[in-house]
mmCIF file of N, CA and C in Angstrom:
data_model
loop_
_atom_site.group_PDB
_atom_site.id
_atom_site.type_symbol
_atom_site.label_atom_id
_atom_site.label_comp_id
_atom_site.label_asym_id
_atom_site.label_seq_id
_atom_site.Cartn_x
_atom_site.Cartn_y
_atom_site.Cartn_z
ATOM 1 N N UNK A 1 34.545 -7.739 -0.676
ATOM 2 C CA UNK A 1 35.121 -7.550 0.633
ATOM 3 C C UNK A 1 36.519 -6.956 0.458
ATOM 4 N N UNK A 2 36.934 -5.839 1.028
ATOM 5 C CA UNK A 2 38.149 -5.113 0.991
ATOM 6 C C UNK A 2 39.339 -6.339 2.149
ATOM 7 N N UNK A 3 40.483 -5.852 1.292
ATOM 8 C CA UNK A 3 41.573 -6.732 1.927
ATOM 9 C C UNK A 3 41.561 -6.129 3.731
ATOM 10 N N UNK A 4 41.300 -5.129 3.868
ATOM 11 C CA UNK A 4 41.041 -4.553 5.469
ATOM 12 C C UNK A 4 40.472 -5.550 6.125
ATOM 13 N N UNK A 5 38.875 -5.496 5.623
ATOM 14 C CA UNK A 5 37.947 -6.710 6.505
ATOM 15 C C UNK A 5 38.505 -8.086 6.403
ATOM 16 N N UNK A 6 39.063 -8.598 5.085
ATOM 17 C CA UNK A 6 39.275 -9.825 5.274
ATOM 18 C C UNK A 6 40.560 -9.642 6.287
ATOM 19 N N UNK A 7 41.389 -9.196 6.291
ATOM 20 C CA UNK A 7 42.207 -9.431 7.234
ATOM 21 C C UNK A 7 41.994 -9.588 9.103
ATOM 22 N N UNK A 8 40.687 -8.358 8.690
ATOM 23 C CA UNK A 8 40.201 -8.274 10.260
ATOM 24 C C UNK A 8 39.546 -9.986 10.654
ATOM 25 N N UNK A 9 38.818 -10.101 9.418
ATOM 26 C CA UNK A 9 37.949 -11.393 9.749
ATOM 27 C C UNK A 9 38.707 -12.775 10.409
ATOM 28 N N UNK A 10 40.044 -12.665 9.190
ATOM 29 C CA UNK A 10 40.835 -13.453 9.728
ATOM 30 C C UNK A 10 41.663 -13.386 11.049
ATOM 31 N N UNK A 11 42.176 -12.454 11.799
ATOM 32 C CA UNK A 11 42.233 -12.415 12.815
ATOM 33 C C UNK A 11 41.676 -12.105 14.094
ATOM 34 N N UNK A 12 40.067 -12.141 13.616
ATOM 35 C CA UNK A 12 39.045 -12.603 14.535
ATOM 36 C C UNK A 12 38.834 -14.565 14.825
ATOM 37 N N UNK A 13 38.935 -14.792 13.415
ATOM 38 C CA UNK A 13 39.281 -16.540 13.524
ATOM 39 C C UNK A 13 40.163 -17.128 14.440
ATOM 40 N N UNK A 14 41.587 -16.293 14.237
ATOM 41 C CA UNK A 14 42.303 -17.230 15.047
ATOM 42 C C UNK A 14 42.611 -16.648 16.082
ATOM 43 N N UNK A 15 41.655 -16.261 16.984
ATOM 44 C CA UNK A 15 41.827 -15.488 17.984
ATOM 45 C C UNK A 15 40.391 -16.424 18.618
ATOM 46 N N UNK A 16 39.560 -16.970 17.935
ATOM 47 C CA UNK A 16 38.347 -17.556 18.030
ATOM 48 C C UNK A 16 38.723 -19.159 18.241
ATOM 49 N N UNK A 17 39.259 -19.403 17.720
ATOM 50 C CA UNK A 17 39.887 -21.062 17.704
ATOM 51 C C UNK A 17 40.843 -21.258 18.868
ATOM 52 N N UNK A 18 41.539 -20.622 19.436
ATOM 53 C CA UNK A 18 42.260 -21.438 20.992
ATOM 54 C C UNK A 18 40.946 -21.174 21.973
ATOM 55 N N UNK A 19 40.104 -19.954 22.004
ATOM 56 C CA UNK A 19 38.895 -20.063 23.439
ATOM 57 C C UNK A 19 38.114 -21.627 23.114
ATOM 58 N N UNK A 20 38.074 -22.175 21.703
ATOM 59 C CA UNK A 20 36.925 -23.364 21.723
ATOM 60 C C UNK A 20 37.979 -24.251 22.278
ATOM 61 N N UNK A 21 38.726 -24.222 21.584
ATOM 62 C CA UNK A 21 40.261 -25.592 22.177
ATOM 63 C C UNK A 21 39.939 -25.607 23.739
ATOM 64 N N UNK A 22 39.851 -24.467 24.527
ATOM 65 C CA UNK A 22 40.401 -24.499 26.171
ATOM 66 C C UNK A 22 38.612 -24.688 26.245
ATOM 67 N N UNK A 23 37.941 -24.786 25.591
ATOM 68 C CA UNK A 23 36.671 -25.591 26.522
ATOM 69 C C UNK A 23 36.431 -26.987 25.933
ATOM 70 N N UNK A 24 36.710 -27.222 24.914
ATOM 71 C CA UNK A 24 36.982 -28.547 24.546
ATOM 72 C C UNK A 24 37.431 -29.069 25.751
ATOM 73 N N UNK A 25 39.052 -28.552 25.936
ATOM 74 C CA UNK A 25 40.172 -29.419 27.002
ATOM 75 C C UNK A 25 39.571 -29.638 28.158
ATOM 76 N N UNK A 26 38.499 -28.326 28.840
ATOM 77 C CA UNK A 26 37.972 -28.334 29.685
ATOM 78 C C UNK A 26 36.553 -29.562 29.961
ATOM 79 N N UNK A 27 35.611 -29.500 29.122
ATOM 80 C CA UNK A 27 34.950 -30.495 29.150
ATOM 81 C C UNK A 27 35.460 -31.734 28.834
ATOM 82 N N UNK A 28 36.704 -32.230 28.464
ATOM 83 C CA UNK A 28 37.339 -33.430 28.739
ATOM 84 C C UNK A 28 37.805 -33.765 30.333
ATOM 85 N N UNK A 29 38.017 -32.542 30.682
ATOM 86 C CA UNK A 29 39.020 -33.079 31.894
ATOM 87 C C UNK A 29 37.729 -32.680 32.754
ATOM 88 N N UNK A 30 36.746 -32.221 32.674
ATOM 89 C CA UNK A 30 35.470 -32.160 33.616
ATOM 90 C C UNK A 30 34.806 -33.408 33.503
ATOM 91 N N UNK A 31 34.704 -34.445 32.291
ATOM 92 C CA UNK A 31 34.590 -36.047 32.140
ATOM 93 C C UNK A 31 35.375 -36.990 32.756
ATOM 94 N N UNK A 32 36.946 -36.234 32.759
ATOM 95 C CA UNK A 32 37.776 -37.399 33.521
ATOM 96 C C UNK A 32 37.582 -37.085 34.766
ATOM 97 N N UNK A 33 37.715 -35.820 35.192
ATOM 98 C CA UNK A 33 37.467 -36.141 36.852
ATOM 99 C C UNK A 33 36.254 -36.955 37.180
ATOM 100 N N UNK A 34 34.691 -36.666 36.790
ATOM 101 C CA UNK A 34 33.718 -36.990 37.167
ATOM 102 C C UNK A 34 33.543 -38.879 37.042
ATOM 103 N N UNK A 35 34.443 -39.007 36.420
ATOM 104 C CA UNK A 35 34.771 -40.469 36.185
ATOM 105 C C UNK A 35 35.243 -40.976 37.345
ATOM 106 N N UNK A 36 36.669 -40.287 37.484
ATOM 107 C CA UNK A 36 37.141 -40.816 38.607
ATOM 108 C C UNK A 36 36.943 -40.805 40.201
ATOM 109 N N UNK A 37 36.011 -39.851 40.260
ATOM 110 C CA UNK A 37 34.924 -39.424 41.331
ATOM 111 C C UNK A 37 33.617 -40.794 41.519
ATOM 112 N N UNK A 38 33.520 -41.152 40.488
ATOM 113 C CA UNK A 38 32.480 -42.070 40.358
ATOM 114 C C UNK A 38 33.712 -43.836 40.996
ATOM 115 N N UNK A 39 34.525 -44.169 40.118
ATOM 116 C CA UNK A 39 35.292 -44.832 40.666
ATOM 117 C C UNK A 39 35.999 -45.074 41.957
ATOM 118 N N UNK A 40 36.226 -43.301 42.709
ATOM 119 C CA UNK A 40 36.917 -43.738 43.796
ATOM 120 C C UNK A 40 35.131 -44.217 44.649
ATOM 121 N N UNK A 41 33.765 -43.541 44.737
ATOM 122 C CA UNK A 41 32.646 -44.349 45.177
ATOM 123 C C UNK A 41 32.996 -45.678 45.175
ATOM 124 N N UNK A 42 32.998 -46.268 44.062
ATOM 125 C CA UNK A 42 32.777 -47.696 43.592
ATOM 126 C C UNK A 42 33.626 -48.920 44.468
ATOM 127 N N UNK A 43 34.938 -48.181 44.637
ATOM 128 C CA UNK A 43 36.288 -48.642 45.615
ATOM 129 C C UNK A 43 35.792 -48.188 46.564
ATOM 130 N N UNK A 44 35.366 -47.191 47.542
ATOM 131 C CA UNK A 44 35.200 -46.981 48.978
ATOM 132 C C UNK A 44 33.936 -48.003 49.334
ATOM 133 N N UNK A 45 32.719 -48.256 48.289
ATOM 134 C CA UNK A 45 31.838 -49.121 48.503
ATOM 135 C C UNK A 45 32.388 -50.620 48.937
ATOM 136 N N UNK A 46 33.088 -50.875 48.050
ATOM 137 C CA UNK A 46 33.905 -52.306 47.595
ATOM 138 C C UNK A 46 34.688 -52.396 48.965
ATOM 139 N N UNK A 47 35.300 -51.752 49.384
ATOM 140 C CA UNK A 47 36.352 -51.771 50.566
ATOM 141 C C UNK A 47 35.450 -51.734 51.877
ATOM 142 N N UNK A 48 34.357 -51.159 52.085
ATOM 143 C CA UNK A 48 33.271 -51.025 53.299
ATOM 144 C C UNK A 48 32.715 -52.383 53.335
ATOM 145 N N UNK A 49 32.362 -53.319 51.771
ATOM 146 C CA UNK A 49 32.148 -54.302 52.078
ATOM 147 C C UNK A 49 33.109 -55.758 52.333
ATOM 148 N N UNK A 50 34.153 -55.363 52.352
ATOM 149 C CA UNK A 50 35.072 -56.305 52.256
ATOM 150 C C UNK A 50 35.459 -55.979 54.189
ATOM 151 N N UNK A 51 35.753 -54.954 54.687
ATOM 152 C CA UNK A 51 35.721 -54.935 56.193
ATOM 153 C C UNK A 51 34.749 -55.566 56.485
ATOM 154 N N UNK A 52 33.468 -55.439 56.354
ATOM 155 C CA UNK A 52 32.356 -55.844 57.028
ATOM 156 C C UNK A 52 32.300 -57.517 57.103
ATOM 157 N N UNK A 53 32.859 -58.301 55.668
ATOM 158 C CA UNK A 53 32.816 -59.658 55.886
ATOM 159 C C UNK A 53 34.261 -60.104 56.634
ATOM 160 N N UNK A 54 35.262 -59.267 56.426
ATOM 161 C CA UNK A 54 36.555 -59.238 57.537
ATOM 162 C C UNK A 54 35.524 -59.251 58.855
ATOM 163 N N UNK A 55 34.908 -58.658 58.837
ATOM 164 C CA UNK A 55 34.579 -58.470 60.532
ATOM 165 C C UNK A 55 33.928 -59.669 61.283
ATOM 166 N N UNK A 56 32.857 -60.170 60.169
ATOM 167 C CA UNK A 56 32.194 -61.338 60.522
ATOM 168 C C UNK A 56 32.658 -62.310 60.732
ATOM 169 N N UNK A 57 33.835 -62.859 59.596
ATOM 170 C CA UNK A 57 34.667 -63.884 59.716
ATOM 171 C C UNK A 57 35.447 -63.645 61.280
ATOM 172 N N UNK A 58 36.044 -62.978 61.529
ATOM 173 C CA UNK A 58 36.856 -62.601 63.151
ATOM 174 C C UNK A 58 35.878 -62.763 63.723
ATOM 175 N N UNK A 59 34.823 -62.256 64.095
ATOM 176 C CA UNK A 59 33.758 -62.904 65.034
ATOM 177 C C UNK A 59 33.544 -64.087 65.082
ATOM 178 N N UNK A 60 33.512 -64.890 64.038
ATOM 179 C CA UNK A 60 33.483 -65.963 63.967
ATOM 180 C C UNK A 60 33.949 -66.901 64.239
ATOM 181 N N UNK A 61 35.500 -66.624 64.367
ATOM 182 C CA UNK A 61 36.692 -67.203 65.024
ATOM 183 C C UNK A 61 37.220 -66.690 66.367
ATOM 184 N N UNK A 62 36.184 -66.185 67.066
ATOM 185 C CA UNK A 62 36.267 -65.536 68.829
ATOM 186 C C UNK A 62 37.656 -64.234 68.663
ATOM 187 N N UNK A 63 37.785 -63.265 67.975
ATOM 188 C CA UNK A 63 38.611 -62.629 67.440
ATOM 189 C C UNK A 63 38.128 -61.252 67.865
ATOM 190 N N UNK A 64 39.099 -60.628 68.364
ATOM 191 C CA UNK A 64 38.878 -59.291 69.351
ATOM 192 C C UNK A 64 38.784 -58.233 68.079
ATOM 193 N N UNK A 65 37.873 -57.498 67.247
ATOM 194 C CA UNK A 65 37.783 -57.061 66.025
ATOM 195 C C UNK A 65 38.386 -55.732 66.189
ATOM 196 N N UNK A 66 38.286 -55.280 66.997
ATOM 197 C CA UNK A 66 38.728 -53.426 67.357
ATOM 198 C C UNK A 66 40.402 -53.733 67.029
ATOM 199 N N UNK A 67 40.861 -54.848 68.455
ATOM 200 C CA UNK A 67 42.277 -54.530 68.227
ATOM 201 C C UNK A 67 43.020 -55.016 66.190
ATOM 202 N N UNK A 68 42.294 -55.364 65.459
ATOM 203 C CA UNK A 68 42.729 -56.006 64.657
ATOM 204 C C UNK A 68 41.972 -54.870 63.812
ATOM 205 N N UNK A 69 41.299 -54.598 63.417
ATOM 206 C CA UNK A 69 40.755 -53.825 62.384
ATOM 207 C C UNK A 69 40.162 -52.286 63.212
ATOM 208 N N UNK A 70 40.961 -51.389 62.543
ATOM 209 C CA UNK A 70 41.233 -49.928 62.788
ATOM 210 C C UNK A 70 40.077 -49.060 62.116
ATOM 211 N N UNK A 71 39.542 -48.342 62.771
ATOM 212 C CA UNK A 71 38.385 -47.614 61.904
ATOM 213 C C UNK A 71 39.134 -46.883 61.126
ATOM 214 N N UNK A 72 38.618 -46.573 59.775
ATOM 215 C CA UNK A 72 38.856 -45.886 58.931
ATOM 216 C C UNK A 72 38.546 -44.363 58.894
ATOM 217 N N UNK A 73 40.150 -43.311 58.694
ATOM 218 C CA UNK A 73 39.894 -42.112 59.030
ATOM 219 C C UNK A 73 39.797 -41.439 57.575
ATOM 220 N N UNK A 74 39.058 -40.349 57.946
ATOM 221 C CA UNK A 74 39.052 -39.543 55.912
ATOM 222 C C UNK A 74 40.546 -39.826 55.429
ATOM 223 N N UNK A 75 40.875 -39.179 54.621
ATOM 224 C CA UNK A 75 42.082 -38.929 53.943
ATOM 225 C C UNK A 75 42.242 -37.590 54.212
ATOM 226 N N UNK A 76 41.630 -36.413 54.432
ATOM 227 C CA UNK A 76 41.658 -35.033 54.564
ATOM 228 C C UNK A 76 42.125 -35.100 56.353
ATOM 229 N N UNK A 77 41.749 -36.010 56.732
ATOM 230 C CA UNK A 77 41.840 -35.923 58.494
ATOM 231 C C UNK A 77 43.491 -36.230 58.447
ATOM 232 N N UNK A 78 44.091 -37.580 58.247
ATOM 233 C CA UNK A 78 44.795 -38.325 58.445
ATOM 234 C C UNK A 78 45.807 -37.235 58.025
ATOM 235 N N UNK A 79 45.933 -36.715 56.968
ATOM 236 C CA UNK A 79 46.695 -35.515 56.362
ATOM 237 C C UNK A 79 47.040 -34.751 57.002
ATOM 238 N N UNK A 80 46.113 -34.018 57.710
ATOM 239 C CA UNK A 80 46.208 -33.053 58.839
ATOM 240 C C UNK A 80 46.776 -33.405 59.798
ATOM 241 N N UNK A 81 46.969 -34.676 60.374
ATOM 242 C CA UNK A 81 47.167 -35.725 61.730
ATOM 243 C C UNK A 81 48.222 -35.234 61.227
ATOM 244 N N UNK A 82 48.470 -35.838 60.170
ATOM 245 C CA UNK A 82 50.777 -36.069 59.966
ATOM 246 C C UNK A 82 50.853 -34.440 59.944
ATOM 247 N N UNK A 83 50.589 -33.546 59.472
ATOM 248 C CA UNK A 83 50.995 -32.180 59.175
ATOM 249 C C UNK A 83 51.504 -31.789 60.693
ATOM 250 N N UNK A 84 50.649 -32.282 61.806
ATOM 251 C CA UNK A 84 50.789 -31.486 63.234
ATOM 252 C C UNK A 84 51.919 -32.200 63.737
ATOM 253 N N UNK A 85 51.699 -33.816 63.360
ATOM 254 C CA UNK A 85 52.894 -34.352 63.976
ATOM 255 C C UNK A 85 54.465 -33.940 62.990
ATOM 256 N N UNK A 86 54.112 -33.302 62.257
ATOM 257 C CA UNK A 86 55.549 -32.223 61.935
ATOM 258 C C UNK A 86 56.050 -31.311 62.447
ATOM 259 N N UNK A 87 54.781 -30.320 62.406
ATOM 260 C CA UNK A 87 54.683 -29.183 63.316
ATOM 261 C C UNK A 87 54.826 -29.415 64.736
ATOM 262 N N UNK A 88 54.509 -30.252 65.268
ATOM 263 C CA UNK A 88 54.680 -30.290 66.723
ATOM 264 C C UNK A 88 55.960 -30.857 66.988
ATOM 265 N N UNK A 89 56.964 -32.127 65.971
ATOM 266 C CA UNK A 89 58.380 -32.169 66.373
ATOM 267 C C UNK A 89 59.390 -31.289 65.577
ATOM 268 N N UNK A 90 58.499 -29.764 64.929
ATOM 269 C CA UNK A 90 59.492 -29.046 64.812
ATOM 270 C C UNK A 90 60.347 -29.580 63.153
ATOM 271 N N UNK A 91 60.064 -30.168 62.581
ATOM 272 C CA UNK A 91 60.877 -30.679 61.373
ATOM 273 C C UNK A 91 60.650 -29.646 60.018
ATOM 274 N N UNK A 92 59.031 -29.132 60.566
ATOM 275 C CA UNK A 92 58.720 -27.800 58.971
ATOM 276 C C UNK A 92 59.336 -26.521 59.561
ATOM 277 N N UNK A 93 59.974 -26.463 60.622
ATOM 278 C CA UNK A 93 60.211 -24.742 61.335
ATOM 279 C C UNK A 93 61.119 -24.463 60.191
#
């Protein structure tokens, strides 16, 4: 092998070794999200059932359930809610 090719070869290598690194990094952080996607489920489940025995117990005790427990709005909604109530008193102009 002439010193030409080996040189070429070699800077085909390390030109080859950061693209595997950035899918490595990538299929790590495509594991951590999908994790934590799975977790925030696990908590919105957990929290739907913890209102629901909140709710029963207040019934239980002649307890007006609406005024005391607030339906739950997305997080994408509620976001938007505050954004307008900026926009509408003028504080982002």
């Amino acid at each position: 092998m002439t010193r030409k090719l080996r040189d070429r070869a070699a800077r085909h290598q390390r030109f080859q070794a950061p693209s595997l690194d950035v899918l490595l990094l990538r299929n790590d952080f495509e594991r951590l999200f999908r994790g934590l996607k799975e977790d925030k489920e696990r908590i919105d489940t957990a929290l739907r059932r913890i209102m629901r025995l909140l709710r029963v117990i207040l019934q239980m005790n002649n307890v007006d359930v609406d005024a005391v427990i607030t339906p739950r709005q997305p997080l994408k909604k509620l976001y938007r809610t505050n954004t307008n109530i900026k926009l509408e008193s003028g504080s982002l102009e």
